[in-house]
Coordinates of C-alpha atoms in Angstrom, one line a residue:
X141 CA 90.6 159.6 60.0
X142 CA 91.0 162.1 63.5
X143 CA 91.0 158.7 65.4
X144 CA 93.5 157.5 64.2
X145 CA 95.8 160.9 64.0
X146 CA 94.8 160.9 67.4
X147 CA 96.1 156.9 67.8
X148 CA 99.1 158.1 65.5
X149 CA 100.1 161.1 67.7
X150 CA 100.2 159.1 70.7
X151 CA 101.8 155.9 69.7
X152 CA 105.3 156.9 71.1
X153 CA 103.7 157.1 74.5
X154 CA 102.1 154.4 74.2
X155 CA 104.8 152.2 72.8
X156 CA 106.8 153.3 76.0
X157 CA 103.3 152.5 78.8
X158 CA 102.2 149.6 77.1
X159 CA 98.8 150.9 77.1
X160 CA 95.8 152.1 75.1
X161 CA 96.0 155.7 75.6
X162 CA 99.0 157.8 76.6
X163 CA 97.0 159.4 79.6
X164 CA 99.4 159.0 83.3
X165 CA 97.8 159.1 86.3
X166 CA 99.4 161.8 88.4
X167 CA 101.0 159.7 91.8
X168 CA 98.5 161.4 94.5
X169 CA 99.5 160.3 98.1
X170 CA 96.5 158.4 99.4
X171 CA 94.2 159.0 96.5
X172 CA 96.8 157.2 93.8
X173 CA 96.2 153.7 95.6
X174 CA 95.0 150.1 94.2
X175 CA 92.0 151.5 93.5
X176 CA 92.3 154.5 91.2
X177 CA 95.5 152.9 90.0
X178 CA 94.1 150.1 88.8
X179 CA 90.7 151.6 87.1
X180 CA 92.6 153.9 85.1
X181 CA 94.5 150.7 83.8
X182 CA 92.4 149.2 82.8
X183 CA 90.3 152.3 81.4
X184 CA 93.2 152.4 79.4
X185 CA 95.2 155.1 80.6
X186 CA 98.2 154.1 82.8
X187 CA 98.1 154.5 86.7
X188 CA 100.8 155.7 88.9
X189 CA 100.6 153.9 92.9
X190 CA 101.7 156.6 95.3
X191 CA 104.7 155.5 97.0
X192 CA 104.8 158.7 99.1
X193 CA 106.5 157.9 102.5
X194 CA 105.2 154.4 102.7
X195 CA 107.6 151.9 104.0
X196 CA 108.7 148.5 101.8
X197 CA 106.1 146.2 103.8
X198 CA 103.5 148.6 102.7
X199 CA 105.1 149.4 99.2
X200 CA 105.3 145.4 99.0
X201 CA 101.0 145.1 99.8
X202 CA 100.2 147.5 98.0
X203 CA 101.9 146.2 94.4
X204 CA 100.2 143.2 94.9
X205 CA 96.3 144.1 95.9
X206 CA 96.6 146.5 92.1
X207 CA 98.1 143.5 90.1
X208 CA 95.2 141.8 91.8
X209 CA 92.5 144.1 90.5
X210 CA 94.1 144.2 87.4
X211 CA 96.3 142.9 84.9
X212 CA 97.3 146.1 82.7
X213 CA 100.8 147.8 83.1
X214 CA 100.9 150.4 85.5
X215 CA 103.7 152.1 87.5
X216 CA 105.1 153.3 90.9
X217 CA 106.4 157.1 91.8
X218 CA 109.3 157.2 94.7
X219 CA 110.3 159.8 96.4
X220 CA 113.6 160.0 95.8
X221 CA 114.3 161.3 99.6
X222 CA 112.9 158.7 101.5
X223 CA 115.4 156.8 103.5
X224 CA 114.4 153.6 102.1
X225 CA 114.3 154.4 98.7
X226 CA 116.8 151.4 97.7
X227 CA 114.5 148.7 99.9
X228 CA 111.4 150.1 98.0
X229 CA 113.1 149.8 94.1
X230 CA 113.9 146.4 95.8
X231 CA 110.4 145.7 96.5
X232 CA 109.6 146.9 92.6
X233 CA 111.8 145.0 91.4
X234 CA 110.9 141.5 93.2
X235 CA 106.9 142.3 91.8
X236 CA 108.6 143.3 87.3
X237 CA 107.0 146.5 88.4
X238 CA 107.5 147.8 84.4
X239 CA 107.5 151.6 85.1
X240 CA 109.0 153.5 87.8
X241 CA 108.7 157.4 88.5
X242 CA 111.3 159.1 90.7
X243 CA 110.1 162.9 91.9
X244 CA 111.5 165.2 94.4
X245 CA 114.5 165.5 93.0
X246 CA 117.5 164.3 91.0
X247 CA 117.9 160.4 91.8
X248 CA 120.3 159.9 94.3
X249 CA 123.5 158.1 93.4
X250 CA 122.8 154.6 92.2
X251 CA 119.4 154.9 92.1
X252 CA 119.4 155.1 88.2
X253 CA 121.5 151.5 88.1
X254 CA 119.2 150.0 90.8
X255 CA 115.9 151.0 88.9
X256 CA 117.1 149.6 85.6
X257 CA 118.7 146.6 86.5
X258 CA 115.5 144.4 86.3
X259 CA 114.4 145.7 83.4
X260 CA 112.3 148.9 84.7
X261 CA 112.2 152.0 83.1
X262 CA 112.4 155.1 84.5
X263 CA 110.6 158.3 84.0
X264 CA 112.1 161.5 86.5
X265 CA 110.9 165.1 86.1
X266 CA 112.4 167.7 84.1
X267 CA 111.7 171.9 85.8
X268 CA 113.8 172.6 83.5
X269 CA 115.8 171.7 79.9
X270 CA 119.1 171.8 81.8
X271 CA 118.1 168.9 83.6
X272 CA 116.7 167.2 81.2
X273 CA 118.9 167.0 79.3
X274 CA 121.4 166.0 82.5
X275 CA 118.9 163.2 83.4
X276 CA 118.3 162.0 79.7
X277 CA 122.9 161.0 79.8
X278 CA 122.3 159.8 83.0
X279 CA 120.6 157.0 81.5
X280 CA 116.6 158.6 82.3
X281 CA 113.9 156.5 80.0
X282 CA 111.6 159.3 79.7
X283 CA 110.9 162.8 81.2
X284 CA 107.5 164.1 82.6
X285 CA 107.3 168.6 82.4
X286 CA 105.3 169.8 84.8
X287 CA 104.7 172.9 84.9
X288 CA 103.1 175.4 88.5
X289 CA 99.5 175.1 87.3
X290 CA 100.2 171.2 88.8
X291 CA 98.4 170.4 92.4
X292 CA 101.2 169.5 95.2
X293 CA 104.0 169.9 94.6
X294 CA 105.5 172.5 92.1
X295 CA 108.1 174.1 90.7
X296 CA 107.6 178.2 89.5
X297 CA 107.7 177.7 85.3
X298 CA 104.6 177.6 83.4
X299 CA 103.4 174.4 81.6
X300 CA 103.3 175.9 78.2
X301 CA 106.4 177.6 78.9
X302 CA 108.6 174.4 80.2
X303 CA 107.2 172.6 76.6
X304 CA 108.4 175.5 74.1
X305 CA 111.7 174.9 76.0
X306 CA 111.9 171.4 76.5
X307 CA 109.4 169.7 73.7
X308 CA 111.9 170.0 70.6
X309 CA 115.0 169.7 71.6
X310 CA 114.3 166.4 74.1
X311 CA 110.7 165.4 72.4
X312 CA 112.9 163.4 70.0
X313 CA 114.7 161.4 72.3
X314 CA 113.2 160.0 75.1
X315 CA 108.6 160.3 75.4
X316 CA 108.1 163.6 77.4
X317 CA 105.3 163.8 78.8
X318 CA 103.2 167.3 79.6
X319 CA 101.7 168.0 82.8
X320 CA 100.3 170.8 85.0
X321 CA 97.1 172.3 84.6
X322 CA 96.1 169.7 82.1
X323 CA 92.0 169.6 82.2
X324 CA 90.5 169.1 78.6
X325 CA 91.5 166.2 75.3
X326 CA 91.6 169.9 73.5
X327 CA 95.5 170.5 74.9
X328 CA 96.1 166.9 74.7
X329 CA 96.1 167.5 71.7
X330 CA 97.9 170.8 71.2
X331 CA 100.8 169.0 73.7
X332 CA 101.1 166.2 71.6
X333 CA 101.0 167.9 68.2
X334 CA 104.2 170.0 69.4
X335 CA 105.7 167.5 69.8
X336 CA 104.9 165.6 73.3
X337 CA 104.5 161.8 73.5
X338 CA 101.6 162.1 75.6
X339 CA 99.8 164.2 79.4
X340 CA 99.8 163.5 82.8
X341 CA 96.9 164.9 85.1
X342 CA 96.5 164.2 88.8
X343 CA 93.4 166.9 89.6
X344 CA 90.6 165.0 86.7
X345 CA 91.1 161.8 88.2
X346 CA 91.3 163.1 92.2
X347 CA 87.5 162.9 92.9
X348 CA 86.0 159.5 90.1
X349 CA 84.5 157.7 91.4
X350 CA 87.0 155.1 91.9
X351 CA 89.1 157.5 93.9
X352 CA 88.4 156.9 98.4
X353 CA 88.6 160.6 98.3
X354 CA 86.2 161.3 101.2
X355 CA 83.0 162.6 99.6
X356 CA 84.1 166.3 101.9
X357 CA 87.1 166.8 100.0
X358 CA 85.6 165.0 96.9
X359 CA 82.6 168.1 97.2
X360 CA 85.9 170.8 98.3
X361 CA 87.2 170.4 94.8
X362 CA 83.4 170.6 92.6
X363 CA 82.8 173.8 94.5
X364 CA 86.5 175.4 93.4
X365 CA 87.6 177.1 90.8
X366 CA 90.7 177.5 89.3
X367 CA 91.6 180.8 91.6
X368 CA 91.4 178.6 94.9
X369 CA 94.2 176.7 94.0
X370 CA 97.1 178.5 95.5
X371 CA 100.6 178.2 95.8
X372 CA 102.1 178.1 100.1
X373 CA 104.4 180.4 100.4
X374 CA 108.0 180.0 101.4
X375 CA 109.1 181.8 105.1
X376 CA 113.2 181.6 105.6
X377 CA 115.5 181.3 102.9
X378 CA 117.5 179.0 105.2
X379 CA 115.3 176.3 104.7
X380 CA 114.6 175.4 100.5
X381 CA 110.5 174.6 100.6
X382 CA 109.4 173.2 97.6
X383 CA 106.6 174.5 96.8
X384 CA 102.7 172.5 97.2
X385 CA 99.3 174.0 95.4
X386 CA 96.4 173.0 97.4
X387 CA 93.3 175.2 98.1
X388 CA 93.0 177.9 100.4
X389 CA 91.6 176.6 104.3
X390 CA 93.2 176.9 107.5
X391 CA 95.2 174.0 107.2
X392 CA 97.1 176.2 104.5
X393 CA 98.3 178.5 107.5
X394 CA 98.8 176.4 109.6
X395 CA 101.6 175.4 107.0
X396 CA 103.6 178.8 107.8
X397 CA 104.1 178.3 111.6
X398 CA 105.2 174.7 110.6
X399 CA 107.7 176.1 108.5
X400 CA 108.9 179.0 111.3
X401 CA 108.0 175.7 114.0
X402 CA 111.2 172.8 111.6
X403 CA 113.5 176.5 110.9
X404 CA 114.0 177.0 114.6
X405 CA 114.6 173.6 115.5
X406 CA 117.5 173.7 112.2
X407 CA 118.8 177.2 114.0
X408 CA 119.4 175.3 117.6
X409 CA 120.5 172.5 115.7
X410 CA 118.3 169.7 116.8
X411 CA 117.8 168.6 113.2
X412 CA 120.0 168.5 110.0
X413 CA 118.4 169.4 106.9
X414 CA 117.9 166.2 105.7
X415 CA 115.7 165.7 108.9
X416 CA 114.6 169.5 108.7
X417 CA 113.5 169.1 104.9
X418 CA 111.6 165.2 105.5
X419 CA 109.7 166.9 108.2
X420 CA 107.9 169.0 105.9
X421 CA 107.2 166.0 103.6
X422 CA 105.1 164.2 107.1
X423 CA 103.6 167.6 107.4
X424 CA 102.1 167.6 104.1
X425 CA 101.6 163.9 103.8
X426 CA 99.6 164.0 106.9
X427 CA 97.9 167.1 106.2
X428 CA 97.1 165.4 103.5
X429 CA 96.1 161.9 104.8
X430 CA 93.4 164.1 107.2
X431 CA 91.3 165.8 104.5
X432 CA 91.4 162.4 101.5
X433 CA 91.0 160.1 104.2
X434 CA 89.2 161.5 106.9
X435 CA 87.2 164.3 105.3
X436 CA 88.7 167.1 107.3
X437 CA 88.9 169.7 105.2
X438 CA 89.3 172.9 107.1
X439 CA 93.0 171.3 109.1
X440 CA 93.1 168.7 106.3
X441 CA 95.3 169.5 102.6
X442 CA 93.3 170.0 99.9
X443 CA 96.0 169.3 97.2
X444 CA 94.9 170.5 94.2
X445 CA 96.0 171.8 91.0
X446 CA 94.2 175.0 88.7
X447 CA 92.8 172.9 86.6
X448 CA 90.6 172.3 89.3
X449 CA 87.5 174.7 88.3
X450 CA 87.0 171.3 85.3
X451 CA 86.0 169.0 87.6
X452 CA 82.5 169.7 88.5
X453 CA 81.1 165.8 89.2
X454 CA 82.1 162.5 90.9
X455 CA 82.3 160.7 87.5
X456 CA 84.2 157.1 86.4
X457 CA 88.1 157.3 85.1
X458 CA 86.7 155.4 82.2
X459 CA 84.3 158.3 81.5
X460 CA 87.0 161.2 81.7
X461 CA 89.5 159.4 79.9
X462 CA 86.6 159.1 76.8
X463 CA 86.1 162.4 77.0
X464 CA 89.1 163.7 77.3
X465 CA 90.2 161.4 74.0
X466 CA 86.8 162.7 72.1
X467 CA 87.8 166.2 73.0
X468 CA 91.5 165.5 71.6
X469 CA 90.0 164.0 68.8
X470 CA 87.5 166.7 67.8
X471 CA 90.6 168.8 68.3
X472 CA 92.1 167.7 65.8
X473 CA 89.5 166.9 63.6
X474 CA 88.8 170.6 63.7
X475 CA 92.6 172.0 63.0
X476 CA 92.8 170.3 60.2
X477 CA 89.3 171.2 58.2

């Protein structure tokens, strides 16, 4: 009976995604690649490739390699400020990618039409109700409501507040997936009952057995508590920098120096605003790679959400999803009693 209720609450999300459970894996650069993405999709969740700074050729190979490991649906996350965005969209279209996620800002002119031209479903992030309405009017098929508890790039508002603002108005119009700080199934059940179609988790999957993240990166997660996942600080108001939540380490301090360097280039007219922001993004991409791939947990970026305290061991993706679903079902059963 309980499983039936959970299935019913997730039905809109699973129908939209084509997966057994309405649990997306957040796109984590260097982590959300073929092995983790395919494992999540094979386990009944919905994996999403993190394109990040990939070239079209690299993305082409990554999608092909992922398709070789799973016949289940998966998506591709593209960054709106990528200078070759439309080429990346073409790559997704050639591979008949079923779902494209746009992150990093409002979709550029023509990008929504280009993505949907081949029949792909488009998912966008909505950090405010006004933006959620604008995106849906523009033709976006689903929304992710991500709060500031999440890892990586974050907005200023908590998940619980965004969910209360956006779900009552938008939940009936398009599927809305809630993200940020979710580490247990009880929270999933609560958001589903509020009207969410499903949820997105990243941090819980970062240290899965199938994750290629370096053992030192994973150990840093296992040792961390929620308060260790802190947000970066913007030092120059002229250089709008989206905060990034990571585990506190010397690499976070290095970002302050990087901001000063880029701000000076902006002042000198050496770079324009777009190039300045790209330099910041490239810093994070490089720092994240050093941590995830090379295991540099001191100088690299340990992007993690505040749910990191609930990540205590390496375990298979299938076990993580099964546990989340069991916890969600148990919560629904207790509330019905």
